[in-house]
XYZ file of C-alpha atoms in Angstrom:
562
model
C -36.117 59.758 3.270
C -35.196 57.752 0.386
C -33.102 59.830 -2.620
C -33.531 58.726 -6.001
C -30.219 57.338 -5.988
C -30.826 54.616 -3.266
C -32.973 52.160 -6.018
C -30.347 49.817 -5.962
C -29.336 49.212 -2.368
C -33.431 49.191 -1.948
C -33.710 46.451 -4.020
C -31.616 44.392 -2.088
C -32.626 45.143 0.850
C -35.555 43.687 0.079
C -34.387 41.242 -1.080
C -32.767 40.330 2.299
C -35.922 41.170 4.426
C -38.051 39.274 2.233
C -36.433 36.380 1.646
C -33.465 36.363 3.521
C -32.351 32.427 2.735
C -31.924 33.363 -0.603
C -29.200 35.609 0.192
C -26.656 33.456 1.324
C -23.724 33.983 -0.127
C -20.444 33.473 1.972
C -19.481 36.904 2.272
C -21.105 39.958 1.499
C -19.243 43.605 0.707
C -20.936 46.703 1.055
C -19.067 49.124 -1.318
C -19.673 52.518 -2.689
C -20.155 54.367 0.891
C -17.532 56.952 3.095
C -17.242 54.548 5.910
C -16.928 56.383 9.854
C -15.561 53.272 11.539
C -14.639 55.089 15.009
C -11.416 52.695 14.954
C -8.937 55.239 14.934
C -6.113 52.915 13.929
C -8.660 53.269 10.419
C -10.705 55.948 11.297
C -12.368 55.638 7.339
C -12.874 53.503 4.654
C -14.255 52.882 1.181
C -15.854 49.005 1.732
C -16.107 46.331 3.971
C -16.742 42.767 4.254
C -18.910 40.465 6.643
C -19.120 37.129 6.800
C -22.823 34.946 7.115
C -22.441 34.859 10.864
C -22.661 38.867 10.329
C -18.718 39.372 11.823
C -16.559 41.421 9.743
C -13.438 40.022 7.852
C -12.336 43.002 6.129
C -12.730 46.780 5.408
C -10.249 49.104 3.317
C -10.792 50.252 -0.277
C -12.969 49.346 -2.463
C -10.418 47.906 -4.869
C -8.288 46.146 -2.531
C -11.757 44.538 -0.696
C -13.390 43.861 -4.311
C -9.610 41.793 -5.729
C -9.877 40.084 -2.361
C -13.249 38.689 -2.324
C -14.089 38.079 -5.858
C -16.715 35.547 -4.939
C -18.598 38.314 -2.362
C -22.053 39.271 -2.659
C -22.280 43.577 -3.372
C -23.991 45.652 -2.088
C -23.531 49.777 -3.641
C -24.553 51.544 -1.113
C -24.546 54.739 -3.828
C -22.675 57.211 -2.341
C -24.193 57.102 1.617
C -22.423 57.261 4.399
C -22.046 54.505 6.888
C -21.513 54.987 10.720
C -21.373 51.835 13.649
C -24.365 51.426 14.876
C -25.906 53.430 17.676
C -26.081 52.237 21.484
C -28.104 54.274 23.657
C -26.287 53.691 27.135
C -29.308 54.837 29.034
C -32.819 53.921 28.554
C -35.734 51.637 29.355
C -37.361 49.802 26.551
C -40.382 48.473 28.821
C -41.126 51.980 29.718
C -41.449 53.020 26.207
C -43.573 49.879 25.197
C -45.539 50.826 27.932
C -45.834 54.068 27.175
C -46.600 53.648 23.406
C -49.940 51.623 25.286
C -50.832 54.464 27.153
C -51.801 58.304 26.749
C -49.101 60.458 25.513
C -48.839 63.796 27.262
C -45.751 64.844 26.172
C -45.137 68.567 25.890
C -48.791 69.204 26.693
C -48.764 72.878 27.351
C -51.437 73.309 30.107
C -53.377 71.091 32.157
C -56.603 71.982 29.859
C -54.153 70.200 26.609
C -53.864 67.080 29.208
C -57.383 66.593 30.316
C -58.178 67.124 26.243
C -55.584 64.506 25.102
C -56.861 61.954 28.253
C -60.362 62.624 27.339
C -59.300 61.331 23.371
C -57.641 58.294 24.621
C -60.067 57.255 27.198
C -63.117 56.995 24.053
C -61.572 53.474 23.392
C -61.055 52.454 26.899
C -63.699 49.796 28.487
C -66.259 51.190 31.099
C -64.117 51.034 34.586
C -60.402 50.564 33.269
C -57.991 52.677 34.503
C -56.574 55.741 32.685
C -53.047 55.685 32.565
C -50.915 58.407 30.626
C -47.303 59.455 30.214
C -45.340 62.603 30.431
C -46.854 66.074 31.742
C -44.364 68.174 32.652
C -45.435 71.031 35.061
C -42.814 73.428 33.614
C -44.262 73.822 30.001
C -47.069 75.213 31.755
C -48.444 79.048 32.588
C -48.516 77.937 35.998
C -45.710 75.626 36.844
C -47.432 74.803 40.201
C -47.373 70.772 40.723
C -51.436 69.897 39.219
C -54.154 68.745 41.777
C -57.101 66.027 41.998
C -59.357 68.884 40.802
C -57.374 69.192 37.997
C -58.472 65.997 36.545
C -61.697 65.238 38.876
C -64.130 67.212 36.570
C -63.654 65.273 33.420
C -62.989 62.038 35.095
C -65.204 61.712 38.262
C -65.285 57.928 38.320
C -62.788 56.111 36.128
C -59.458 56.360 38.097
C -56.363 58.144 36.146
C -52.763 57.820 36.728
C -50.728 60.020 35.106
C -46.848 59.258 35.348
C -43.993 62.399 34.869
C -42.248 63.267 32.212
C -38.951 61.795 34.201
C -41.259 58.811 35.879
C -40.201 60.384 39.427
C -43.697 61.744 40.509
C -47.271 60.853 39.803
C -50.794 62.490 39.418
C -53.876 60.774 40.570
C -57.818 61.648 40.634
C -60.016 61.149 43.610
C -60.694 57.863 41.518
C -57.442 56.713 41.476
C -56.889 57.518 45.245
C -59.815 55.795 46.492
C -58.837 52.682 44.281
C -55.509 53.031 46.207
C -57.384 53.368 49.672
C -59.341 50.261 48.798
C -56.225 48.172 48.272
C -55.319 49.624 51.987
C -53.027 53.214 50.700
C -55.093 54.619 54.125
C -53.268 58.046 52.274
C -54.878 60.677 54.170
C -53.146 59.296 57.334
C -50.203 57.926 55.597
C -46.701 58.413 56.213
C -44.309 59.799 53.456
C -42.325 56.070 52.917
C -38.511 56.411 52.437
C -37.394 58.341 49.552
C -40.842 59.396 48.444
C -43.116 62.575 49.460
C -47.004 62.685 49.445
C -47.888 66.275 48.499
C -50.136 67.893 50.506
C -51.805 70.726 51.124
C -53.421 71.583 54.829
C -52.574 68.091 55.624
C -54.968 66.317 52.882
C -53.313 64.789 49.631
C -53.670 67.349 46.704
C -53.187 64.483 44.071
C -49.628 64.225 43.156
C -46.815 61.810 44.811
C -43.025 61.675 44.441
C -40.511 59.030 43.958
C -41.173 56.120 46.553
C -44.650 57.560 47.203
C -45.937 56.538 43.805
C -46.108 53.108 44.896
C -49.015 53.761 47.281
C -51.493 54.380 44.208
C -49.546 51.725 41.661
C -50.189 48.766 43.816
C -53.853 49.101 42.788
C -53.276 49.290 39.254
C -54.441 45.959 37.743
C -51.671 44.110 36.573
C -51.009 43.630 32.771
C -50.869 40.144 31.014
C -48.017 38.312 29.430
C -49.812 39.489 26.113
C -49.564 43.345 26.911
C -45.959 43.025 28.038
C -44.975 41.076 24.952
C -46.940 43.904 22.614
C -45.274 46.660 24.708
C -41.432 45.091 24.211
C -42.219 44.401 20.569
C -43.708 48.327 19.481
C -40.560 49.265 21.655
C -38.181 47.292 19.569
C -39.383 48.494 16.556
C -39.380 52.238 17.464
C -35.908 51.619 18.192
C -34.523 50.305 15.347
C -36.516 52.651 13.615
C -34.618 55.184 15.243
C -31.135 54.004 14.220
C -30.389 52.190 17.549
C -28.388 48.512 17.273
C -27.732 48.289 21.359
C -29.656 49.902 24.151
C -28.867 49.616 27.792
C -31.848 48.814 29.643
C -31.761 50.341 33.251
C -34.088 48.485 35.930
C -35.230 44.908 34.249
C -36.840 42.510 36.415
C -36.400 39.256 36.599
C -39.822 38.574 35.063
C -38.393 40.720 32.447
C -35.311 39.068 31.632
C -37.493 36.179 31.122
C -39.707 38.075 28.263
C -36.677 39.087 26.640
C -35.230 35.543 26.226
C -38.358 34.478 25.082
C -37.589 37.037 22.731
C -34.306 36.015 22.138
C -34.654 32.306 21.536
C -37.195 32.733 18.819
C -35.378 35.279 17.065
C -37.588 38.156 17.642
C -34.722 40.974 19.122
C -33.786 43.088 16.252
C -30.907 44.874 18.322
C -28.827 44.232 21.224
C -29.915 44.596 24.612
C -27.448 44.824 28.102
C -30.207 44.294 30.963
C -29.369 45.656 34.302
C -30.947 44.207 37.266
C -33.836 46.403 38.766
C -31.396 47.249 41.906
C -31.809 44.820 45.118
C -34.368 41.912 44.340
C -34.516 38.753 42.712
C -32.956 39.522 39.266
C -29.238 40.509 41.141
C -29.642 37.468 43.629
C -30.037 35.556 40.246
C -26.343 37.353 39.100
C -24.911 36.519 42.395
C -25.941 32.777 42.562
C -25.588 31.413 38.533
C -23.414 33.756 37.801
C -23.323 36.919 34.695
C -25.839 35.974 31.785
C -25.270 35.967 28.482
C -27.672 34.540 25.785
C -26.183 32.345 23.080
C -27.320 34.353 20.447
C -25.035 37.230 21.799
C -28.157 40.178 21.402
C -29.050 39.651 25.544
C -27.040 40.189 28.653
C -27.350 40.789 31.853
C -24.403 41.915 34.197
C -25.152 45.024 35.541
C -27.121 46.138 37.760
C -29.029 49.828 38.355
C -29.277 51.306 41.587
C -30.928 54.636 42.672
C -29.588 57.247 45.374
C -31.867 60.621 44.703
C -34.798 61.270 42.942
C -34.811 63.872 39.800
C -34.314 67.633 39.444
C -37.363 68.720 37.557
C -39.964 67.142 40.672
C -37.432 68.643 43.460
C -36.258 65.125 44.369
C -32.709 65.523 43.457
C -30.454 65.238 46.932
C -28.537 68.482 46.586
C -26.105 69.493 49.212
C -27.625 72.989 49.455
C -31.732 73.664 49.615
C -33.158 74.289 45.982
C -32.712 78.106 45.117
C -36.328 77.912 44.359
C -37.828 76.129 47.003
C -35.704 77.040 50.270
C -35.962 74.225 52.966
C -36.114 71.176 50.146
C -32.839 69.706 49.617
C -34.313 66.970 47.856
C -35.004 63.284 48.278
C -32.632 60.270 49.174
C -35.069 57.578 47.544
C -32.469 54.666 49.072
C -31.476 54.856 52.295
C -27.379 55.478 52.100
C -26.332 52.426 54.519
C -28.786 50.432 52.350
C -27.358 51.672 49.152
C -23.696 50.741 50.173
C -24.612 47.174 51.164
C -26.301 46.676 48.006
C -22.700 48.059 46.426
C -20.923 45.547 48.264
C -22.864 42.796 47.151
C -22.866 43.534 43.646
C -18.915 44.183 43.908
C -18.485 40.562 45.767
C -20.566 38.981 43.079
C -18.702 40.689 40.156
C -21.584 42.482 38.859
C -21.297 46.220 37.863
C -22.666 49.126 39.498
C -25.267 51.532 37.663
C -26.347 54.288 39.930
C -28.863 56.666 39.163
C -28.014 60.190 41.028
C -28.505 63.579 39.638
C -27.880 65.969 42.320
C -24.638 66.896 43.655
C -25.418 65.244 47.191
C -26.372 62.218 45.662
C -23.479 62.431 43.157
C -20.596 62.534 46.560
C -22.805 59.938 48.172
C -22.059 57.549 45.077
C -18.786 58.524 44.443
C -18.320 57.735 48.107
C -20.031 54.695 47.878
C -17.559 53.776 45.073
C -14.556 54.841 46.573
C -14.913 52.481 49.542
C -16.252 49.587 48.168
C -13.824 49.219 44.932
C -10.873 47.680 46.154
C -13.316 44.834 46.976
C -14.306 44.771 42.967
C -13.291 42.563 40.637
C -10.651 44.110 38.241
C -11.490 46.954 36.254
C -15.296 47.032 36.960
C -16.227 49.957 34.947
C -18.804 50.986 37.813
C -21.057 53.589 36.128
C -22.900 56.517 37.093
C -26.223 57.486 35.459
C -26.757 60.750 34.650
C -24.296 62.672 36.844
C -26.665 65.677 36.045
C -25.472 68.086 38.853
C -22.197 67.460 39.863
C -19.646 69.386 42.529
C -16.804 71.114 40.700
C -14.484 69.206 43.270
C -15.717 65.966 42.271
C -15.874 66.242 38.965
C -11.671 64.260 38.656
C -13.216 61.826 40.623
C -14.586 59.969 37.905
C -11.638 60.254 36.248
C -9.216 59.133 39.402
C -11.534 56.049 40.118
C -12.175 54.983 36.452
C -15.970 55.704 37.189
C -18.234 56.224 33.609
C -20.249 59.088 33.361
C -23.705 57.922 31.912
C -25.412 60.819 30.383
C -27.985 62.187 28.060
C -27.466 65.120 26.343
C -31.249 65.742 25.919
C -31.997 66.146 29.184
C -29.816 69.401 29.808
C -31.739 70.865 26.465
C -35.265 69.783 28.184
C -34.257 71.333 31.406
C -32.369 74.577 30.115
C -35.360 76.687 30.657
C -35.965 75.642 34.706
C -32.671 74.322 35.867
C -31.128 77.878 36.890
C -33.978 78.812 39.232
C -33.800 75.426 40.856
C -29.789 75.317 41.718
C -29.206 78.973 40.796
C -25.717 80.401 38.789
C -22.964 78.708 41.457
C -23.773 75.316 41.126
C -24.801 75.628 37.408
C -20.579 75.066 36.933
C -21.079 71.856 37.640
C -24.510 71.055 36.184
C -24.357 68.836 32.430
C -20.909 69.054 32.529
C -20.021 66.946 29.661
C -16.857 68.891 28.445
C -15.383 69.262 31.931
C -15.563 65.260 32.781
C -14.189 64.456 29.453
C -11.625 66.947 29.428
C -10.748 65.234 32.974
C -10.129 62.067 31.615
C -13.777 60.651 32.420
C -15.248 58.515 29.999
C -18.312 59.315 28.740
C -21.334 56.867 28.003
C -24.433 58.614 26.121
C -27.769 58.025 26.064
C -31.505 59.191 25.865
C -33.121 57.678 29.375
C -36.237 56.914 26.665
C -39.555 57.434 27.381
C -38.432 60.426 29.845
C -36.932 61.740 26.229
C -37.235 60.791 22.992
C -36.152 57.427 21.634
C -34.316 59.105 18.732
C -30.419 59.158 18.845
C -30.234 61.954 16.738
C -31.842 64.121 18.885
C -29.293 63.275 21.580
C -26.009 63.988 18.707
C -27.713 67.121 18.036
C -28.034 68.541 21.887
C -24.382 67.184 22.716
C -23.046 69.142 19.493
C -25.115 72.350 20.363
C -26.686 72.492 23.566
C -29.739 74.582 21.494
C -33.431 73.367 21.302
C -34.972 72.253 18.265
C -35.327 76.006 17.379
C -31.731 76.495 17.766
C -32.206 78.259 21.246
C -30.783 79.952 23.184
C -27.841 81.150 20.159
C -24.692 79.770 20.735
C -25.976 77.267 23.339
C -26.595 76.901 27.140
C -23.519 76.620 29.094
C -21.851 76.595 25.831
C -18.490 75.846 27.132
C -19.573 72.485 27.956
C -20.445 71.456 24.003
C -18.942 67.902 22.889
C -17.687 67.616 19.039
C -20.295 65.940 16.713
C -17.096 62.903 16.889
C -17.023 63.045 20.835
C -20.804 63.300 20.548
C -20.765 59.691 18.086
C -18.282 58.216 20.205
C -20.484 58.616 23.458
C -23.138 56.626 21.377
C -20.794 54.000 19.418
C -17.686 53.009 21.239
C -17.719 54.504 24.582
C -21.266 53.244 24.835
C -20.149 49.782 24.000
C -17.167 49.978 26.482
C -19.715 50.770 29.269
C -21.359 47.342 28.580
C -18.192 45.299 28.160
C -18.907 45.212 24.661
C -16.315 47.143 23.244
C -14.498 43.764 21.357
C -17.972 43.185 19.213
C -19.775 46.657 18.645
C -19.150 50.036 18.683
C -16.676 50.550 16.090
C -16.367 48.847 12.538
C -13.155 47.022 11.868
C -12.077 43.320 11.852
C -13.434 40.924 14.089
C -16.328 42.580 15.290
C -19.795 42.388 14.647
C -21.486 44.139 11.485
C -23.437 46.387 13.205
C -23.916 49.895 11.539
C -25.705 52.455 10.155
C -26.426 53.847 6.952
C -27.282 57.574 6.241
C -27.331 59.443 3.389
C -25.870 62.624 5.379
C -22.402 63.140 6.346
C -23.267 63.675 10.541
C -19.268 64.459 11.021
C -19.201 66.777 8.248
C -22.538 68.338 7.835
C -23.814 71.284 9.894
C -23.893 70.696 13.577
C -27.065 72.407 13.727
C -28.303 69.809 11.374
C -27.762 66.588 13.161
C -31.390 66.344 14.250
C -32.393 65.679 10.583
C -29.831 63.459 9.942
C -31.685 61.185 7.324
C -31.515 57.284 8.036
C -31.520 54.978 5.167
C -30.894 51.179 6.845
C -30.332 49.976 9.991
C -28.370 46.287 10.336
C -27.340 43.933 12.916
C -25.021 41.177 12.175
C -25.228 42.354 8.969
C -28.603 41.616 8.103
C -31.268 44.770 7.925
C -33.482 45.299 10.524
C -34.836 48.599 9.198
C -34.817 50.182 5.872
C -36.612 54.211 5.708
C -39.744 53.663 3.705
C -40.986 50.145 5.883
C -44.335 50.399 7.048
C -44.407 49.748 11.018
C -45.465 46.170 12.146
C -49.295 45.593 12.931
């Protein structure tokens, strides 16, 4: 991605990865780049200048920066651009690691591409381990009938497979896999469907695939990892990040246990970005807010204050809660996966303990059931809690100024309404399709909006998310002119959703997000223009560095880490 014109600013970025104690001058200016700061007191710039605790001290012209700090260290960044960094406000960086470990069967096309791609990966698994994969997606298929046992049974008779949804809100097993669960006492021919999950069946016996809370029946006898496969999984996911052009990510659903991992992390210097944890809803991680209080690591690239909650499953497995049955499956309305009186208690708690409220809904039941939620249990919230909802996929026109009136966020990823463009009318039909992705209507309410990927369920790359926001297309720049094209966001409303709203969503908003005085020197440089080239061109925007605290943590060109 590199231009021929980038052999300076190369050089010292090696420099600084290499040898970074030898770079230690007092300040450091990066000149010679149009500078996007988002501030729009200074919405650009020519330069800027950050101090060796990576917090900038200046940014204006290049003259006036380079006759103020004489004694600064240059950098010519040769004619690039330079944007804040980018904070995906949605995703889950364990998922990806994990995913990165395991079979990839994303966009498969049939189940015969699935069972070819498992078959590949499981040649370098040990006799008896499980095979565990990632991403099928019934409705890139001919037949977008949910897949059976049989599907899988033929290639894999004995070695159990688990194959997780492109959203991670059903599950495919083989016979192997469901006996396995049986053994660890599943009993799943005469079980119940739990609370908020669904057993498939088919003349009463399980066909193979389970939804939401069911999922759990065949994951319980999954061996468990080691501390050595979690570690490997956080650190490929790290790297694919920054990689990516990410400096913050908003981790939805971290465990206790994985708190711990990522301070380990943290203390010895090994987290390349920023990360706000949010507790993995009721459990031990949110009991841990609520008795020692809102965490924040010393080395200000970990929090945790937040915690995610779930009301409804997802759209593309038929366990979004919709008021109304699915136009394409009358009867299903959908799935509550948390019981409502449960899901308000939980609320209350978190609003009692000062922590902030994540909720996961995407249909337009369990959209009014968290707005509800919200609406009763704020004036018991601390001041200006910024309670957020994640996704807000499908959304009643009527309760679309509710966000707005109630200062809730709207969480979303544009990528998501791109994936499901091709399936989404036949499963809500036109009517409620006015209320479905709605990004321009919430903002033009007054809502603020948060963006984000929801990585592994979509790609890790921001990009990819600036592009659907801008156009609403696919990669092929279909359907023309968009998908519910009224509902576009500006490439700067897109940028915003990933720099400063993002950061405001996290409590951040006085450190990242934008570049101007005071705050922390995290950015981007590019060597396009994304607010002034083609929309239809964000995709390829080209990434040249990637910094935090003004040091690099990625430069285009870097082999990935062993």
């Amino acid at each position: 991605m590199k231009g021929p014109a980038t052999g300076m600013l190369a050089g010292v970025l090696a420099c600084l990865l290499a040898t970074p104690s030898a770079f230690a001058a007092e300040h450091t200016m990066l000149v010679g780049a149009r500078i996007h700061t988002m501030d729009p007191q200074q919405p650009q710039a020519e330069a800027m200048v950050w101090n060796a605790d990576g917090v900038l001290v200046d940014i204006g012209s290049a003259a006036t920066l380079r006759s103020r700090h004489p004694q600064a260290e240059v950098i010519d960044a040769d004619g690039a651009v330079v944007v804040p960094g980018l904070i995906d406000a949605h995703a889950h960086l364990m998922g990806l690691g994990l995913a990165l470990l395991r079979a990839d069967l994303v966009g498969a096309s049939s189940r015969d591409e699935v069972v070819a791609r498992l078959t590949a990966f499981a040649r370098e698994l040990p006799d008896g381990a499980w095979l565990l994969g990632n991403g099928w997606d019934q409705n890139l298929w001919p037949d977008t009938a949910f897949p059976t046992t049989a599907d899988l049974d033929a290639a894999f008779p004995d070695r159990p497979v688990w194959l997780r949804r492109i959203d991670g809100h059903a599950g495919w097993a083989n016979s192997a896999a469901m006996r396995a669960a049986d053994a660890a006492g599943a009993r799943l021919a005469d079980a119940a469907d739990p609370q908020g999950g669904r057993i498939v069946r088919e003349a009463g016996a399980p066909t193979g695939v389970f939804i939401d809370e069911a999922m759990g029946l065949v994951e319980a006898a999954i061996p468990a990892l080691s501390a050595e496969d979690h570690a490997r999984a956080l650190e490929l996911a790290l790297d694919a990040a920054v990689r990516n052009g990410l400096t913050g990510v908003h981790d939805m659903g971290v465990s206790r246990e994985g708190l711990a991992l990522y301070r380990q992390f943290a203390d010895a210097g090994r987290l390349p970005l920023r990360v706000s944890a949010y507790a993995d809803g009721e459990g031990a991680a949110l009991d841990d807010l609520c008795s020692n209080g809102l965490y924040a690591h010393d080395g200000g690239r970990l929090q945790m204050r937040g915690v995610k909650l779930y009301i409804d499953g997802a759209l593309g497995s038929r366990g979004a809660a919709l008021l109304a049955d699915y136009s394409d499956d009358h009867g299903n309305t959908g799935l509550l996966v948390t019981d409502p009186d449960a899901f308000r208690a939980t609320v209350a708690k978190a609003a009692g303990c000062g922590v902030q409220v994540a909720s996961h809904a995407i249909g337009d039941r369990g959209n009014r059931l968290v707005l509800d939620t919200y609406e009763a249990a704020l004036p018991q919230a601390a001041d200006g809690p910024r309670w957020r909802v994640e996704h807000a996929q499908i959304v009643a026109v009527e309760d679309i100024p509710r966000f707005s009136r109630m200062d809730v966020i709207a969480s979303m990823q544009p990528t998501h309404a791109t994936s499901d463009m091709p399936w989404a009318g036949a499963r809500l039909g036109d009517e409620r399709l006015a209320g479905a992705y709605a990004w321009r209507k919430l903002l033009d309410s007054g809502a603020r909006l948060a963006l984000g990927s929801d990585f592994p369920v979509e790609q890790v790359d921001p990009r990819l998310g600036l592009y659907a926001a801008a156009t609403r297309q696919d990669l092929d720049g279909q359907p023309p002119g968009g998908w519910l094209a009224d509902q576009k966001l500006t490439a700067v409303e897109a940028l915003r959703g990933f720099t400063a709203d993002a950061a405001y969503a996290s409590f951040d908003e006085a450190h990242v997000g934008q570049l101007r005085t005071g705050m922390r020197a995290d950015f981007l440089i590019v060597e396009d223009d994304p607010l002034a080239m083609p929309v239809g061109r964000l995709h390829a925007l080209r990434l040249r560095s990637t910094w935090v605290d003004g040091t690099p943590v990625y430069e285009a060109g870097q082999a990935p880490r062993d």
